[in-house]
Coordinates of C-alpha atoms in Angstrom, one line a residue:
M1 CA -57.1 -7.5 67.9
A2 CA -54.7 -8.6 70.7
R3 CA -53.9 -11.7 68.7
Y4 CA -53.2 -9.7 65.5
V5 CA -50.9 -7.3 67.4
F6 CA -49.2 -10.0 69.3
G7 CA -48.6 -11.9 66.0
M8 CA -47.2 -8.7 64.4
E9 CA -44.8 -8.3 67.3
L10 CA -43.5 -11.8 66.9
R11 CA -42.7 -11.0 63.3
N12 CA -40.9 -7.9 64.3
I13 CA -38.8 -9.9 66.8
R14 CA -37.8 -12.3 64.0
H15 CA -36.9 -9.6 61.3
H16 CA -35.4 -6.6 63.2
P17 CA -32.1 -5.9 65.0
P18 CA -31.7 -6.5 68.7
H19 CA -32.6 -3.0 69.9
L20 CA -36.0 -3.2 68.1
V21 CA -36.6 -6.7 69.5
L22 CA -36.2 -5.1 72.9
L23 CA -38.8 -2.4 72.1
S24 CA -41.2 -5.0 70.8
T25 CA -40.8 -7.0 74.0
I26 CA -41.6 -3.9 76.1
L27 CA -44.7 -3.4 73.9
L28 CA -45.9 -6.9 74.7
L29 CA -45.4 -6.3 78.4
M30 CA -47.5 -3.0 78.0
M31 CA -50.4 -5.0 76.5
V32 CA -50.2 -7.4 79.4
Y33 CA -50.4 -4.4 81.7
A34 CA -53.4 -3.1 79.9
A35 CA -55.3 -6.3 80.4
A36 CA -54.3 -6.5 84.1
A37 CA -54.7 -2.8 84.9
P38 CA -58.0 -3.1 86.8
F39 CA -56.6 -5.6 89.1
L40 CA -53.3 -3.7 89.6
I41 CA -55.2 -0.5 90.4
R42 CA -57.3 -2.2 93.0
A43 CA -54.0 -3.5 94.5
Y44 CA -51.7 -0.6 94.0
G45 CA -53.8 2.5 93.4
P46 CA -54.5 4.8 90.4
S47 CA -50.8 5.9 90.3
I48 CA -49.9 2.7 88.5
R49 CA -51.6 4.2 85.4
L50 CA -48.6 6.5 84.8
F51 CA -46.5 3.5 84.1
C52 CA -48.3 3.1 80.8
I53 CA -46.3 5.9 79.4
V54 CA -43.2 3.8 79.9
F55 CA -44.7 1.1 77.7
I56 CA -46.5 3.2 75.1
A57 CA -43.4 5.4 74.5
P58 CA -41.3 2.5 73.1
A59 CA -44.3 1.6 70.9
A60 CA -44.2 5.2 69.5
L61 CA -40.5 4.9 68.9
F62 CA -41.0 1.6 67.1
W63 CA -44.2 2.4 65.1
G64 CA -44.0 6.1 64.8
V65 CA -46.6 8.8 65.8
R66 CA -49.6 7.0 64.3
G67 CA -48.6 3.7 65.7
G68 CA -48.0 5.1 69.2
L69 CA -51.4 7.0 69.2
A70 CA -53.1 3.9 68.1
I71 CA -51.6 1.7 70.8
G72 CA -52.2 4.5 73.4
L73 CA -55.9 4.8 72.4
L74 CA -56.2 1.1 72.4
T75 CA -54.8 1.0 76.0
V76 CA -57.2 3.8 77.2
V77 CA -60.2 2.1 75.7
L78 CA -59.1 -1.3 77.1
N79 CA -58.7 0.3 80.5
L80 CA -62.2 1.9 80.3
V81 CA -63.8 -1.4 79.3
L82 CA -62.0 -3.3 82.0
H83 CA -63.0 -0.7 84.6
G84 CA -66.6 -1.1 83.5
V85 CA -66.6 -4.9 83.5
H86 CA -65.0 -5.2 86.9
D87 CA -66.9 -2.2 88.3
I88 CA -63.7 -0.3 89.2
P89 CA -64.0 3.5 89.5
F90 CA -62.0 5.4 86.9
E91 CA -59.9 7.8 89.0
G92 CA -57.3 10.4 88.1
G93 CA -59.3 12.2 85.4
W94 CA -57.8 12.8 81.9
I95 CA -54.5 14.3 83.0
G96 CA -52.7 11.0 82.8
P97 CA -53.9 10.1 79.3
L98 CA -53.2 13.7 78.1
V99 CA -49.6 13.5 79.3
M100 CA -49.3 10.1 77.8
G101 CA -50.6 11.4 74.4
V102 CA -48.0 14.2 74.4
A103 CA -45.3 11.8 75.2
V104 CA -46.5 9.5 72.4
V105 CA -46.4 12.3 69.8
I106 CA -42.9 13.3 70.8
M107 CA -41.6 9.8 70.8
G108 CA -43.4 9.1 67.5
R109 CA -41.7 12.1 65.8
L110 CA -38.3 10.9 67.0
S111 CA -39.2 7.5 65.6
D112 CA -40.1 9.0 62.2
L113 CA -36.8 10.9 62.1
S114 CA -34.9 7.8 63.0
R115 CA -36.6 5.8 60.3
Q116 CA -35.8 8.5 57.7
H117 CA -32.2 8.4 58.7
R118 CA -32.2 4.6 58.3
E119 CA -33.7 4.9 54.9
K120 CA -31.0 7.4 53.9
I121 CA -28.3 5.1 55.1
H122 CA -29.9 2.3 53.1
A123 CA -30.0 4.5 50.0
L124 CA -26.4 5.4 50.4
R125 CA -25.4 1.8 50.7
V126 CA -27.3 1.0 47.6
A127 CA -25.7 3.9 45.7
E128 CA -22.3 2.8 47.0
D129 CA -22.9 -0.8 45.8
A130 CA -24.0 0.6 42.4
L131 CA -20.9 2.8 42.2
R132 CA -18.7 -0.1 43.1
A133 CA -20.3 -2.2 40.3
S134 CA -20.0 0.6 37.8
E135 CA -16.3 1.2 38.7
T136 CA -15.7 -2.6 38.3
K137 CA -17.4 -2.5 34.9
Y138 CA -15.5 0.5 33.6
R139 CA -12.2 -0.8 35.0
Y140 CA -12.8 -4.0 33.0
L141 CA -13.6 -1.9 29.9
F142 CA -10.5 0.2 30.6
E143 CA -8.3 -2.8 30.8
M144 CA -9.8 -4.6 27.8
E145 CA -9.5 -1.6 25.4
S146 CA -7.1 -2.5 22.6
D147 CA -5.8 1.1 22.3
A148 CA -3.4 2.5 24.9
V149 CA -5.4 4.6 27.4
F150 CA -4.0 7.0 30.0
L151 CA -5.5 9.2 32.7
I152 CA -3.4 12.4 32.9
D153 CA -3.5 14.9 35.7
M154 CA -4.1 18.3 34.0
E155 CA -2.2 20.2 36.7
N156 CA 1.1 18.5 36.7
S157 CA 0.8 16.3 33.5
L158 CA 1.5 13.1 35.5
V159 CA 0.1 9.7 34.5
L160 CA -2.6 8.6 37.0
E161 CA -3.7 5.4 35.3
A162 CA -2.6 3.3 32.3
N163 CA -4.2 0.2 30.9
T164 CA -2.6 -3.1 29.8
A165 CA -2.5 -2.0 26.2
A166 CA -0.4 1.0 27.1
Q167 CA 2.0 -1.1 29.1
E168 CA 2.5 -3.5 26.2
L169 CA 2.8 -0.7 23.5
F170 CA 5.4 1.3 25.4
G171 CA 7.2 -1.5 27.1
F172 CA 6.8 -0.1 30.7
T173 CA 5.3 -1.8 33.7
Y174 CA 2.3 -0.3 35.4
E175 CA 4.4 0.9 38.3
E176 CA 6.8 2.6 35.9
L177 CA 4.0 4.4 34.0
V178 CA 2.1 5.7 37.0
H179 CA 3.4 9.1 38.1
M180 CA 5.6 9.4 35.0
H181 CA 5.4 12.8 33.2
C182 CA 3.4 12.3 30.0
T183 CA 6.0 14.2 27.8
Q184 CA 8.5 11.4 28.6
L185 CA 6.4 9.1 26.4
C186 CA 6.3 11.6 23.5
N187 CA 8.9 12.3 20.8
E188 CA 7.3 15.7 20.3
P189 CA 6.8 17.0 23.9
D190 CA 5.9 20.5 22.8
R191 CA 2.9 19.3 20.8
A192 CA 1.8 17.0 23.6
A193 CA 2.0 19.9 26.2
A194 CA 0.1 22.2 23.8
M195 CA -2.6 19.6 23.4
L196 CA -3.2 19.3 27.1
K197 CA -3.0 23.0 27.7
G198 CA -5.3 23.9 24.8
G199 CA -7.8 21.1 25.4
E200 CA -7.5 19.7 21.9
Q201 CA -9.7 16.7 21.2
T202 CA -7.6 14.9 18.6
I203 CA -4.1 14.9 17.1
A204 CA -4.0 13.2 13.7
S205 CA -0.4 12.1 13.9
I206 CA 2.2 12.5 16.6
Y207 CA 5.4 10.5 17.2
M208 CA 5.6 8.6 20.5
K209 CA 8.7 7.1 22.2
K210 CA 8.9 3.6 23.6
K211 CA 11.0 2.4 26.6
D212 CA 13.7 1.0 24.2
G213 CA 14.0 4.5 22.5
S214 CA 12.2 3.5 19.3
H215 CA 9.7 5.9 17.8
F216 CA 6.3 5.2 16.2
P217 CA 3.5 7.4 14.8
A218 CA 0.3 7.5 16.8
E219 CA -3.2 8.9 16.5
V220 CA -4.4 10.6 19.8
S221 CA -7.9 11.3 21.0
A222 CA -8.6 13.1 24.3
G223 CA -11.5 13.8 26.7
Y224 CA -11.5 16.0 29.8
Y225 CA -13.5 15.5 33.1
S226 CA -13.2 15.4 36.9
Y227 CA -11.8 12.3 38.6
R228 CA -11.5 12.0 42.4
G229 CA -11.5 15.8 42.8
R230 CA -8.9 16.4 40.0
R231 CA -9.2 17.8 36.5
V232 CA -7.9 15.0 34.3
A233 CA -7.6 14.1 30.6
I234 CA -8.3 10.6 29.4
I235 CA -6.0 9.9 26.4
A236 CA -6.7 7.2 23.9
L237 CA -3.6 6.5 21.7
R238 CA -3.4 4.2 18.7
D239 CA -0.3 3.0 16.9
I240 CA -0.8 3.9 13.2
T241 CA 2.5 2.5 11.8
W242 CA 0.6 0.2 9.5
R243 CA -1.4 3.2 8.2
K244 CA 1.7 5.2 7.5
T245 CA 3.3 2.3 5.8
A246 CA 0.1 1.8 3.7
E247 CA 0.1 5.5 2.8
E248 CA 3.8 5.4 1.7
E249 CA 3.1 2.3 -0.4
K250 CA 0.1 4.1 -1.9
R251 CA 2.2 7.1 -2.7
G252 CA 4.8 4.8 -4.2
L253 CA 2.2 3.1 -6.4
E254 CA 0.9 6.5 -7.5
K255 CA 4.4 7.5 -8.5
R256 CA 4.8 4.3 -10.4
L257 CA 1.5 4.8 -12.1
Q258 CA 2.5 8.3 -13.0
Q259 CA 5.8 7.0 -14.3
A260 CA 4.0 4.4 -16.3
Q261 CA 1.6 7.0 -17.7
R262 CA 4.6 9.2 -18.7
M263 CA 6.2 6.2 -20.3
E264 CA 3.0 5.5 -22.2
A265 CA 2.8 9.1 -23.4
I266 CA 6.5 8.9 -24.4
G267 CA 5.8 5.7 -26.2
T268 CA 2.9 7.2 -28.1
L269 CA 5.0 10.1 -29.1
A270 CA 7.9 7.8 -30.0
G271 CA 5.6 5.8 -32.3
G272 CA 4.6 8.9 -34.2
I273 CA 8.1 10.1 -34.6
A274 CA 9.3 6.6 -35.6
H275 CA 6.8 6.3 -38.4
D276 CA 7.8 9.6 -40.0
F277 CA 11.5 9.2 -39.3
N278 CA 11.5 5.7 -40.7
N279 CA 9.9 7.0 -43.9
I280 CA 12.8 9.5 -44.2
L281 CA 15.4 6.9 -43.5
S282 CA 13.8 4.6 -46.0
A283 CA 14.6 7.1 -48.8
I284 CA 18.2 7.7 -47.5
C285 CA 19.0 4.0 -47.1
G286 CA 17.2 2.9 -50.3
Y287 CA 18.7 5.4 -52.7
G288 CA 22.1 5.0 -51.1
E289 CA 22.0 1.3 -51.7
L290 CA 20.7 1.9 -55.3
M291 CA 23.7 4.2 -55.8
R292 CA 26.1 1.5 -54.6
I293 CA 24.5 -1.2 -56.8
K294 CA 23.4 0.7 -60.0
G295 CA 25.4 3.8 -60.0
A296 CA 28.5 4.5 -62.0
P297 CA 31.8 3.3 -60.4
L298 CA 32.9 5.8 -57.7
D299 CA 36.4 6.6 -56.7
I300 CA 37.7 5.5 -53.3
A301 CA 36.8 8.8 -51.6
R302 CA 33.2 8.8 -52.9
Q303 CA 32.8 5.2 -52.0
D304 CA 33.9 6.0 -48.5
Y305 CA 31.5 8.9 -48.3
L306 CA 28.6 6.7 -49.4
T307 CA 29.6 4.0 -46.9
R308 CA 29.6 6.7 -44.1
I309 CA 26.1 7.9 -45.3
L310 CA 24.7 4.4 -45.2
G311 CA 26.4 3.7 -41.8
A312 CA 24.9 6.8 -40.3
A313 CA 21.5 5.9 -41.7
E314 CA 21.8 2.4 -40.2
R315 CA 22.7 3.9 -36.8
A316 CA 19.7 6.2 -37.1
R317 CA 17.5 3.2 -37.8
E318 CA 18.9 1.5 -34.7
L319 CA 18.3 4.6 -32.7
V320 CA 14.6 4.5 -33.6
V321 CA 14.5 0.9 -32.5
Q322 CA 16.1 1.9 -29.2
I323 CA 13.5 4.6 -28.6
L324 CA 10.7 2.1 -29.3
T325 CA 12.3 -0.4 -26.9
F326 CA 12.8 2.1 -24.1
S327 CA 9.1 3.1 -24.5
R328 CA 8.1 -0.6 -24.1
Q329 CA 6.5 -0.8 -27.5
T330 CA 8.7 -3.4 -29.2
A331 CA 9.9 -6.8 -28.2
S332 CA 13.6 -7.5 -27.9
Q333 CA 15.2 -9.6 -30.6
K334 CA 18.3 -11.6 -29.7
R335 CA 20.9 -12.3 -32.3
P336 CA 24.6 -12.9 -32.5
I337 CA 26.4 -9.6 -31.8
K338 CA 29.9 -8.3 -30.8
I339 CA 29.9 -6.4 -27.5
C340 CA 33.1 -4.5 -28.0
P341 CA 31.8 -2.3 -30.9
V342 CA 28.7 -1.6 -28.9
A343 CA 30.7 -0.5 -25.9
Q344 CA 32.9 1.7 -28.1
E345 CA 29.9 3.4 -29.6
V346 CA 28.4 4.0 -26.1
I347 CA 31.7 5.6 -25.0
S348 CA 31.8 7.9 -28.0
L349 CA 28.3 9.1 -27.1
L350 CA 29.1 9.5 -23.4
R351 CA 32.3 11.4 -24.0
A352 CA 30.3 14.5 -25.1
S353 CA 28.0 14.5 -22.0
I354 CA 30.4 13.4 -19.2
P355 CA 32.7 16.1 -17.6
S356 CA 36.2 16.2 -18.9
T357 CA 37.5 15.6 -15.3
I358 CA 36.3 12.0 -15.7
A359 CA 38.5 9.7 -17.8
I360 CA 37.0 6.8 -19.7
K361 CA 39.2 3.8 -20.5
F362 CA 38.2 0.8 -22.6
R363 CA 40.0 -2.5 -22.8
C364 CA 38.9 -5.6 -24.8
D365 CA 40.9 -8.7 -23.8
A366 CA 38.4 -11.2 -25.3
E367 CA 39.4 -13.3 -28.3
N368 CA 35.7 -13.9 -29.0
D369 CA 33.4 -11.1 -27.8
A370 CA 30.3 -12.5 -29.5
V371 CA 27.1 -13.2 -27.5
I372 CA 23.5 -13.9 -28.3
A373 CA 21.8 -10.7 -27.2
D374 CA 19.6 -7.7 -28.2
T375 CA 21.9 -5.0 -29.3
T376 CA 19.7 -2.2 -28.0
Q377 CA 19.4 -3.8 -24.5
I378 CA 23.2 -4.3 -24.3
Y379 CA 23.6 -0.7 -25.4
Q380 CA 21.2 0.3 -22.6
V381 CA 23.0 -1.7 -20.0
I382 CA 26.4 -0.1 -20.7
M383 CA 24.9 3.3 -20.9
N384 CA 23.1 3.0 -17.5
L385 CA 26.2 1.7 -15.7
C386 CA 28.5 4.4 -17.2
T387 CA 25.9 7.1 -16.4
N388 CA 25.6 5.9 -12.8
A389 CA 29.4 5.8 -12.5
A390 CA 29.7 9.4 -13.8
Q391 CA 27.1 10.6 -11.3
A392 CA 28.8 8.9 -8.4
M393 CA 31.9 11.0 -9.1
G394 CA 30.1 14.3 -9.7
D395 CA 32.4 17.2 -10.3
R396 CA 35.4 15.4 -8.8
T397 CA 38.3 13.9 -10.8
G398 CA 37.7 10.3 -11.5
K399 CA 38.0 7.3 -13.9
I400 CA 35.6 4.9 -15.5
E401 CA 37.1 1.6 -16.8
I402 CA 35.2 -0.7 -19.2
A403 CA 36.7 -4.1 -19.8
V404 CA 35.6 -7.2 -21.8
A405 CA 37.2 -10.6 -21.3
N406 CA 36.5 -14.3 -21.8
V407 CA 36.0 -16.4 -18.6
S408 CA 35.1 -19.9 -17.8
L409 CA 32.7 -20.4 -14.8
D410 CA 32.9 -23.6 -12.9
E411 CA 30.2 -25.5 -11.0
V412 CA 31.3 -23.9 -7.7
F413 CA 30.6 -20.4 -9.1
A414 CA 27.3 -21.6 -10.6
A415 CA 26.2 -23.1 -7.2
L416 CA 26.7 -19.7 -5.6
H417 CA 24.7 -18.1 -8.5
P418 CA 21.8 -20.4 -9.4
E419 CA 20.7 -18.2 -12.3
I420 CA 23.5 -19.3 -14.5
E421 CA 25.0 -22.6 -15.7
P422 CA 28.7 -23.6 -15.8
G423 CA 30.5 -22.9 -19.1
A424 CA 32.1 -20.2 -21.2
Y425 CA 31.0 -16.6 -20.6
L426 CA 31.9 -13.1 -21.7
K427 CA 32.6 -10.8 -18.7
L428 CA 31.8 -7.1 -19.0
T429 CA 33.2 -5.0 -16.2
V430 CA 32.3 -1.4 -15.5
A431 CA 34.4 0.1 -12.6
D432 CA 34.5 3.7 -11.2
T433 CA 36.3 5.6 -8.6
G434 CA 33.2 7.3 -7.2
C435 CA 31.8 7.6 -3.7
G436 CA 30.9 3.9 -3.4
M437 CA 28.1 2.3 -1.5
D438 CA 27.7 1.0 2.1
A439 CA 26.3 -2.4 2.9
V440 CA 22.7 -1.1 3.4
V441 CA 22.6 0.5 0.0
L442 CA 24.3 -2.4 -1.6
R443 CA 21.6 -4.8 -0.4
R444 CA 18.9 -2.7 -2.2
V445 CA 20.8 -1.6 -5.2
F446 CA 18.7 -3.6 -7.7
E447 CA 15.3 -2.8 -6.2
P448 CA 13.0 -0.9 -8.5
Y449 CA 12.6 2.8 -7.7
F450 CA 15.2 2.6 -5.0
T451 CA 17.6 5.6 -5.3
T452 CA 20.0 7.6 -3.2
K453 CA 19.9 10.5 -5.6
E454 CA 17.8 13.6 -5.5
K455 CA 14.4 13.4 -7.2
S456 CA 15.6 15.6 -10.1
N457 CA 18.6 13.3 -10.8
G458 CA 17.0 9.8 -11.1
T459 CA 14.0 7.5 -10.7
G460 CA 15.7 4.5 -9.2
L461 CA 15.0 2.3 -12.3
G462 CA 18.4 2.2 -14.0
L463 CA 20.1 -0.6 -12.1
S464 CA 16.9 -2.6 -11.8
V465 CA 16.6 -2.5 -15.6
V466 CA 20.2 -3.6 -15.9
H467 CA 19.6 -6.5 -13.6
G468 CA 16.5 -7.5 -15.5
I469 CA 18.2 -7.4 -18.9
V470 CA 21.2 -9.5 -17.8
L471 CA 18.9 -12.1 -16.2
N472 CA 16.8 -12.2 -19.4
H473 CA 20.0 -13.0 -21.3
N474 CA 20.7 -16.0 -19.0
G475 CA 23.5 -14.1 -17.2
C476 CA 24.2 -12.7 -13.8
V477 CA 25.4 -9.4 -12.2
L478 CA 27.9 -9.1 -9.3
V479 CA 28.6 -5.8 -7.6
E480 CA 31.4 -4.8 -5.2
S481 CA 31.7 -1.4 -3.6
T482 CA 33.7 0.3 -0.9
P483 CA 32.5 3.7 0.5
G484 CA 34.9 6.4 -0.6
K485 CA 36.8 4.2 -3.1
G486 CA 34.4 3.2 -5.8
T487 CA 32.2 0.5 -7.3
V488 CA 32.7 -2.4 -9.7
F489 CA 29.9 -4.1 -11.7
S490 CA 30.7 -7.5 -13.3
L491 CA 28.2 -8.8 -15.9
F492 CA 28.4 -12.3 -17.3
F493 CA 26.8 -13.3 -20.6
P494 CA 26.9 -16.8 -22.2
S495 CA 29.4 -16.9 -25.0
A496 CA 27.9 -17.2 -28.5
A497 CA 30.4 -20.0 -29.2
A498 CA 29.3 -21.9 -26.1
S499 CA 25.7 -21.5 -27.2
G500 CA 26.5 -23.1 -30.6
F501 CA 25.6 -20.0 -32.7
A502 CA 27.7 -18.8 -35.6
L503 CA 28.0 -15.1 -36.5
R504 CA 26.2 -14.0 -39.6
Q505 CA 28.3 -13.5 -42.6
Q506 CA 28.1 -10.1 -44.1
A507 CA 28.6 -11.1 -47.7
E508 CA 25.3 -12.4 -49.0
H509 CA 23.8 -13.1 -52.4
L510 CA 20.6 -11.2 -53.2
P511 CA 17.9 -13.3 -54.7
R512 CA 16.3 -12.1 -57.9
G513 CA 13.3 -12.7 -60.2
T514 CA 11.2 -11.7 -63.1
E515 CA 7.6 -11.9 -61.7
R516 CA 5.1 -9.0 -61.8
I517 CA 4.6 -7.0 -58.6
L518 CA 2.1 -4.3 -57.6
V519 CA 3.4 -1.6 -55.1
V520 CA 1.2 0.8 -53.3
D521 CA 2.4 3.5 -50.8
D522 CA 0.9 6.9 -50.1
E523 CA 4.4 8.4 -49.9
A524 CA 5.4 8.9 -53.5
V525 CA 9.2 8.9 -52.7
L526 CA 8.9 5.5 -51.0
S527 CA 6.7 4.1 -53.7
E528 CA 9.2 5.0 -56.3
L529 CA 12.0 3.7 -54.2
L530 CA 10.5 0.3 -53.7
S531 CA 9.7 0.1 -57.4
E532 CA 13.3 1.0 -58.3
M533 CA 14.7 -1.5 -55.9
L534 CA 12.5 -4.3 -57.3
K535 CA 13.3 -3.4 -60.9
T536 CA 17.0 -3.6 -60.0
L537 CA 16.3 -7.1 -58.8
G538 CA 14.7 -7.9 -62.2
Y539 CA 11.0 -7.7 -61.4
S540 CA 8.3 -6.1 -63.4
V541 CA 6.6 -3.4 -61.2
A542 CA 3.4 -1.3 -61.3
Q543 CA 3.5 1.5 -58.7
R544 CA 0.6 3.5 -57.2
V545 CA 0.3 6.2 -54.4
S546 CA -3.4 5.7 -53.9
S547 CA -4.9 2.5 -52.5
Q548 CA -8.2 3.1 -54.4
E549 CA -6.3 3.4 -57.7
A550 CA -4.2 0.3 -56.9
L551 CA -7.4 -1.6 -56.1
S552 CA -9.0 -0.5 -59.4
L553 CA -6.0 -1.6 -61.3
F554 CA -6.0 -5.0 -59.6
K555 CA -9.8 -5.4 -60.3
A556 CA -9.2 -4.6 -63.9
K557 CA -6.3 -7.2 -64.2
P558 CA -6.7 -9.7 -61.3
Y559 CA -4.3 -12.2 -62.7
A560 CA -1.7 -9.7 -64.0
F561 CA 0.3 -9.6 -60.7
D562 CA 2.1 -12.3 -58.8
L563 CA 2.7 -10.3 -55.6
V564 CA 1.4 -7.2 -53.9
I565 CA 3.3 -4.9 -51.5
T566 CA 1.3 -2.4 -49.5
D567 CA 1.9 0.2 -46.9
M568 CA 0.1 -0.2 -43.5
S569 CA -1.1 3.4 -42.9
M570 CA -2.8 5.0 -45.9
P571 CA -5.5 7.8 -46.0
Q572 CA -8.3 6.2 -48.0
M573 CA -7.9 2.5 -47.1
S574 CA -5.6 0.8 -44.6
G575 CA -3.2 -2.0 -45.6
A576 CA -5.4 -4.6 -43.8
Q577 CA -8.6 -3.4 -45.6
F578 CA -6.7 -3.4 -48.9
R579 CA -5.6 -7.0 -48.4
K580 CA -9.2 -8.1 -47.7
E581 CA -10.3 -6.5 -51.1
I582 CA -7.4 -8.2 -52.9
F583 CA -8.3 -11.6 -51.4
R584 CA -11.9 -11.2 -52.4
I585 CA -10.7 -10.9 -56.0
N586 CA -7.8 -13.4 -56.1
R587 CA -6.8 -15.4 -53.0
R588 CA -3.7 -16.8 -54.7
V589 CA -1.8 -13.6 -54.7
P590 CA 0.5 -13.2 -51.6
V591 CA 0.6 -9.7 -49.9
L592 CA 3.5 -8.1 -48.1
I593 CA 2.9 -5.2 -45.7
C594 CA 5.4 -2.4 -44.8
T595 CA 5.2 -0.1 -41.8
G596 CA 7.4 2.5 -40.2
F597 CA 5.8 1.8 -36.8
S598 CA 2.5 0.5 -35.6
D599 CA 1.7 -0.7 -32.1
A600 CA -1.2 -2.7 -33.6
M601 CA 1.0 -4.6 -36.1
D602 CA 3.7 -7.2 -35.4
E603 CA 4.7 -10.5 -37.1
A604 CA 2.1 -12.5 -35.3
T605 CA -0.7 -10.0 -36.1
A606 CA 0.4 -9.7 -39.7
S607 CA 0.3 -13.5 -40.1
R608 CA -3.1 -13.7 -38.5
L609 CA -4.5 -11.1 -40.8
G610 CA -3.3 -13.1 -43.9
F611 CA -0.1 -11.2 -44.8
H612 CA 2.8 -13.3 -45.9
K613 CA 5.5 -11.1 -44.3
L614 CA 5.8 -7.9 -42.3
L615 CA 8.6 -5.5 -43.4
M616 CA 9.8 -2.7 -41.1
K617 CA 10.9 0.5 -42.6
P618 CA 13.5 1.5 -43.7
V619 CA 13.5 -1.7 -45.7
S620 CA 17.0 -2.8 -46.7
F621 CA 17.8 -4.2 -50.1
R622 CA 18.6 -7.6 -48.6
D623 CA 15.4 -7.9 -46.5
L624 CA 13.2 -6.8 -49.5
A625 CA 14.9 -9.3 -51.8
K626 CA 14.6 -12.2 -49.4
A627 CA 10.9 -11.4 -48.5
V628 CA 9.8 -11.1 -52.1
R629 CA 11.6 -14.2 -53.2
N630 CA 10.2 -16.3 -50.3
A631 CA 6.7 -15.2 -50.9
L632 CA 6.8 -16.0 -54.6
D633 CA 8.5 -19.4 -54.0
A634 CA 5.8 -20.2 -51.4
R635 CA 3.1 -19.5 -54.0
E636 CA 4.7 -21.7 -56.6
K637 CA 4.9 -24.6 -54.1
A638 CA 1.2 -24.1 -53.2
D639 CA 0.2 -24.1 -56.9
A640 CA 2.3 -27.2 -57.5

């Protein structure tokens, strides 16, 4: 037992602080005293037993109540045994051990309290270490967060903390941000103050302000808690400029889609109108030409009237072509044209719609105003530029000047404008005295859907269309503008002479023949008109208004006809189906097809379906004569 206790004390000496080492040393001395007590009593008397309290008390302080009582009991037993072995009388009674026991209990309790206190201190140190580790972890997360994060004092709205992302986003240093009032960072301080005051959790969009004064949209999230004895708000802020940009682009795409859908609807409507209108024009043009060719000689006045009627009908036909072109349903066809007459016609139309306070002047200085172009698109270009010029002047007094001239562009000019080649060009200038444009607007003037007008006054497509048309004609557009003084658009088109094209002669011989032709059209007026025109050219004609009747006639006499002319849209059988039935009976007979308008039929489609030629209504005498003769001649060559 003594060896075990002695060994335990040695371990205490190695693993405890100095004051406990001292107590363990005293306990060892006490055990030595217990062993030597009989001899000491014989030498010094029974009073020496009271000194055991001095030794047992430290043991109680070190091991607690149970430990002290155990050591005390061990000492008493050891004393009794030693007294008996050495035959030494046990004097002093039980008062000494009793006093020693009470002292042991008191000192043991003090030891327990001391140990509990040490345990609490240890627990606090462990908690402090854990808190320090947690703070380090969350500080790391705070700094690594990609969003800007702030701690805001709820009482005075001052910034207590700001992470690295916040410093980079706003351009302030940490020292500048800390203790800054949070509303200094916001372009909408009232909303920010209301958020803190009302305890809002999120703000979908609020504009913030950087150090350089620039603004940006942000999404804000907030949480509220106590921090170092203060009521604080933790604010997470994210720059959503990219989202706003994406939303604006989405809205722009939606507007473009709606515009495209409207244009598609307009195109569908235009197609229906064009079909019916062309049928009407076919009768006007056809019978007018028949009157000119077959009618009795007219006096000069009546000839002039007839010429005006046919001219108006031709302009109406071109108007239908323009409608179809604007609705994106027909391809442009370039041919030699004169620009000056087109410009004059546009001016005559604009004069009725432009305020009388705006003067329109036209000047043609070109000796040769011929270009290779699409008439409708040149018409559209001049119309758009003049309309924009008129809108730029509004209700004020102003002037629009349109000029046409021949110019020669050298290599230096071509180097500055890579879209064109050096050579002879026709220059079309449209100038106005309107409000003009600044440099910012001038840089974006040809961008699609860019406009400075109100939504009800424009879509931003006019000038972008002009730019596209001119480039498509191998030309270029220059624009000069001064705010408050006006704008000048200069358009350059390659000269027709420079391109090696000659203008078409108006006087032309109409080819004739004597072959047999079958004509079918569900419009009786048009069927009769085509028959009369063909008879005038010398042909023998059979005419029907029903595709079924025409097919029955052809079946009955499959070799009685040299050519068939059919309408595209007929109630019982379409022109394409009618051609298939004709080919089943006699494949040698060529078929021509006529249509007022069809988005499913063009030259390439007609050729693929086996038609020899597509004729667009209203069919002119010249076009009909040439198409019929070409088809019949091609058949003769194939038979030969």
